[in-house]
Amino acid sequence: KNGHGAYSIVSNSRNRWGDFSAISLDPNDPYSFWISGEVAIDGTGTSFSNVWGTQIAQVEFVTPEPSAILLAAIGLIGLALKRRRA
């Protein structure tokens, strides 16, 4: 996600971008993981010109269902290999 606020180098010329970011697998879904990280947000209405915020996102991999053709092909290959061994 793009930040919504200004981002500039701090006075000692060290950007500390990404110090607080993480990624973890979802313990209940082997096809999902969670990402969290810093984003610069607009500090309008506060005493700061920009404020750090946290973005949390879920990424999920979708596994396609095997097609009948694929299953038939795997079965035929297995049958052919079985006959070669005999």
PDB file of C-alpha atoms in Angstrom:
ATOM      1  CA  LYS A   1       0.000   0.000   0.000  1.00  0.00           C
ATOM      2  CA  ASN A   2       1.275   3.457  -0.808  1.00  0.00           C
ATOM      3  CA  GLY A   3       1.680   5.836   2.102  1.00  0.00           C
ATOM      4  CA  HIS A   4      -0.587   8.842   2.407  1.00  0.00           C
ATOM      5  CA  GLY A   5       1.880  11.220   4.005  1.00  0.00           C
ATOM      6  CA  ALA A   6       5.243  12.797   3.362  1.00  0.00           C
ATOM      7  CA  TYR A   7       8.351  10.723   3.917  1.00  0.00           C
ATOM      8  CA  SER A   8      11.787  12.264   4.188  1.00  0.00           C
ATOM      9  CA  ILE A   9      15.228  11.425   5.516  1.00  0.00           C
ATOM     10  CA  VAL A  10      15.519  12.125   9.225  1.00  0.00           C
ATOM     11  CA  SER A  11      18.065  14.639  10.473  1.00  0.00           C
ATOM     12  CA  ASN A  12      20.878  12.130  11.044  1.00  0.00           C
ATOM     13  CA  SER A  13      20.484  10.786   7.461  1.00  0.00           C
ATOM     14  CA  ARG A  14      19.271   7.374   8.626  1.00  0.00           C
ATOM     15  CA  ASN A  15      15.977   6.173   7.286  1.00  0.00           C
ATOM     16  CA  ARG A  16      14.484   3.618   9.577  1.00  0.00           C
ATOM     17  CA  TRP A  17      11.882   2.447   7.122  1.00  0.00           C
ATOM     18  CA  GLY A  18      10.702  -1.083   7.717  1.00  0.00           C
ATOM     19  CA  ASP A  19      12.016  -1.543  11.240  1.00  0.00           C
ATOM     20  CA  PHE A  20       8.584  -2.634  12.282  1.00  0.00           C
ATOM     21  CA  SER A  21       7.398  -5.079   9.656  1.00  0.00           C
ATOM     22  CA  ALA A  22       6.603  -8.753   9.796  1.00  0.00           C
ATOM     23  CA  ILE A  23       5.181 -11.657   7.850  1.00  0.00           C
ATOM     24  CA  SER A  24       3.634 -14.783   9.323  1.00  0.00           C
ATOM     25  CA  LEU A  25       1.739 -17.840   8.178  1.00  0.00           C
ATOM     26  CA  ASP A  26      -1.897 -18.115   9.114  1.00  0.00           C
ATOM     27  CA  PRO A  27      -2.056 -20.974  11.650  1.00  0.00           C
ATOM     28  CA  ASN A  28      -5.551 -21.935  10.465  1.00  0.00           C
ATOM     29  CA  ASP A  29      -4.968 -21.769   6.702  1.00  0.00           C
ATOM     30  CA  PRO A  30      -1.835 -23.160   5.001  1.00  0.00           C
ATOM     31  CA  TYR A  31      -2.535 -21.059   1.894  1.00  0.00           C
ATOM     32  CA  SER A  32      -2.614 -17.670   3.671  1.00  0.00           C
ATOM     33  CA  PHE A  33      -0.127 -15.407   5.341  1.00  0.00           C
ATOM     34  CA  TRP A  34      -0.302 -12.002   6.992  1.00  0.00           C
ATOM     35  CA  ILE A  35       1.952  -9.014   6.350  1.00  0.00           C
ATOM     36  CA  SER A  36       2.230  -5.946   8.548  1.00  0.00           C
ATOM     37  CA  GLY A  37       4.369  -2.900   7.978  1.00  0.00           C
ATOM     38  CA  GLU A  38       4.808   0.805   8.476  1.00  0.00           C
ATOM     39  CA  VAL A  39       3.175   3.376   6.244  1.00  0.00           C
ATOM     40  CA  ALA A  40       3.402   7.153   6.335  1.00  0.00           C
ATOM     41  CA  ILE A  41      -0.033   8.654   6.886  1.00  0.00           C
ATOM     42  CA  ASP A  42      -1.168  12.256   6.659  1.00  0.00           C
ATOM     43  CA  GLY A  43      -0.907  13.995  10.017  1.00  0.00           C
ATOM     44  CA  THR A  44      -3.485  16.676   9.205  1.00  0.00           C
ATOM     45  CA  GLY A  45      -5.384  17.608  12.320  1.00  0.00           C
ATOM     46  CA  THR A  46      -2.478  16.658  14.575  1.00  0.00           C
ATOM     47  CA  SER A  47       0.611  18.554  15.682  1.00  0.00           C
ATOM     48  CA  PHE A  48       2.721  16.466  13.287  1.00  0.00           C
ATOM     49  CA  SER A  49       3.162  16.833   9.526  1.00  0.00           C
ATOM     50  CA  ASN A  50       3.159  13.063   9.106  1.00  0.00           C
ATOM     51  CA  VAL A  51       2.489  10.122  11.337  1.00  0.00           C
ATOM     52  CA  TRP A  52       3.468   6.473  11.103  1.00  0.00           C
ATOM     53  CA  GLY A  53       0.667   4.009  10.719  1.00  0.00           C
ATOM     54  CA  THR A  54       0.402   0.254  10.370  1.00  0.00           C
ATOM     55  CA  GLN A  55      -0.886  -1.550   7.296  1.00  0.00           C
ATOM     56  CA  ILE A  56      -2.001  -5.145   7.786  1.00  0.00           C
ATOM     57  CA  ALA A  57      -2.820  -7.320   4.779  1.00  0.00           C
ATOM     58  CA  GLN A  58      -3.733 -10.940   4.177  1.00  0.00           C
ATOM     59  CA  VAL A  59      -2.346 -12.693   1.125  1.00  0.00           C
ATOM     60  CA  GLU A  60      -4.017 -15.918   0.072  1.00  0.00           C
ATOM     61  CA  PHE A  61      -2.910 -18.403  -2.545  1.00  0.00           C
ATOM     62  CA  VAL A  62      -5.766 -20.106  -4.330  1.00  0.00           C
ATOM     63  CA  THR A  63      -5.093 -23.668  -5.365  1.00  0.00           C
ATOM     64  CA  PRO A  64      -7.007 -24.687  -8.467  1.00  0.00           C
ATOM     65  CA  GLU A  65      -9.081 -27.839  -8.349  1.00  0.00           C
ATOM     66  CA  PRO A  66      -7.539 -30.614 -10.435  1.00  0.00           C
ATOM     67  CA  SER A  67      -9.344 -31.106 -13.712  1.00  0.00           C
ATOM     68  CA  ALA A  68     -10.731 -34.430 -14.888  1.00  0.00           C
ATOM     69  CA  ILE A  69      -8.255 -34.431 -17.792  1.00  0.00           C
ATOM     70  CA  LEU A  70      -5.310 -33.988 -15.420  1.00  0.00           C
ATOM     71  CA  LEU A  71      -6.538 -36.787 -13.160  1.00  0.00           C
ATOM     72  CA  ALA A  72      -7.072 -39.083 -16.158  1.00  0.00           C
ATOM     73  CA  ALA A  73      -3.564 -38.306 -17.461  1.00  0.00           C
ATOM     74  CA  ILE A  74      -2.004 -39.089 -14.070  1.00  0.00           C
ATOM     75  CA  GLY A  75      -3.967 -42.352 -13.959  1.00  0.00           C
ATOM     76  CA  LEU A  76      -2.802 -43.371 -17.444  1.00  0.00           C
ATOM     77  CA  ILE A  77       0.819 -42.577 -16.600  1.00  0.00           C
ATOM     78  CA  GLY A  78       0.539 -44.647 -13.434  1.00  0.00           C
ATOM     79  CA  LEU A  79      -0.993 -47.533 -15.368  1.00  0.00           C
ATOM     80  CA  ALA A  80       1.768 -47.372 -17.998  1.00  0.00           C
ATOM     81  CA  LEU A  81       4.467 -47.380 -15.310  1.00  0.00           C
ATOM     82  CA  LYS A  82       2.837 -50.311 -13.570  1.00  0.00           C
ATOM     83  CA  ARG A  83       2.785 -52.314 -16.819  1.00  0.00           C
ATOM     84  CA  ARG A  84       6.475 -51.547 -17.473  1.00  0.00           C
ATOM     85  CA  ARG A  85       7.450 -52.994 -14.102  1.00  0.00           C
ATOM     86  CA  ALA A  86       5.485 -56.203 -14.658  1.00  0.00           C
TER      87      ALA A  86
END
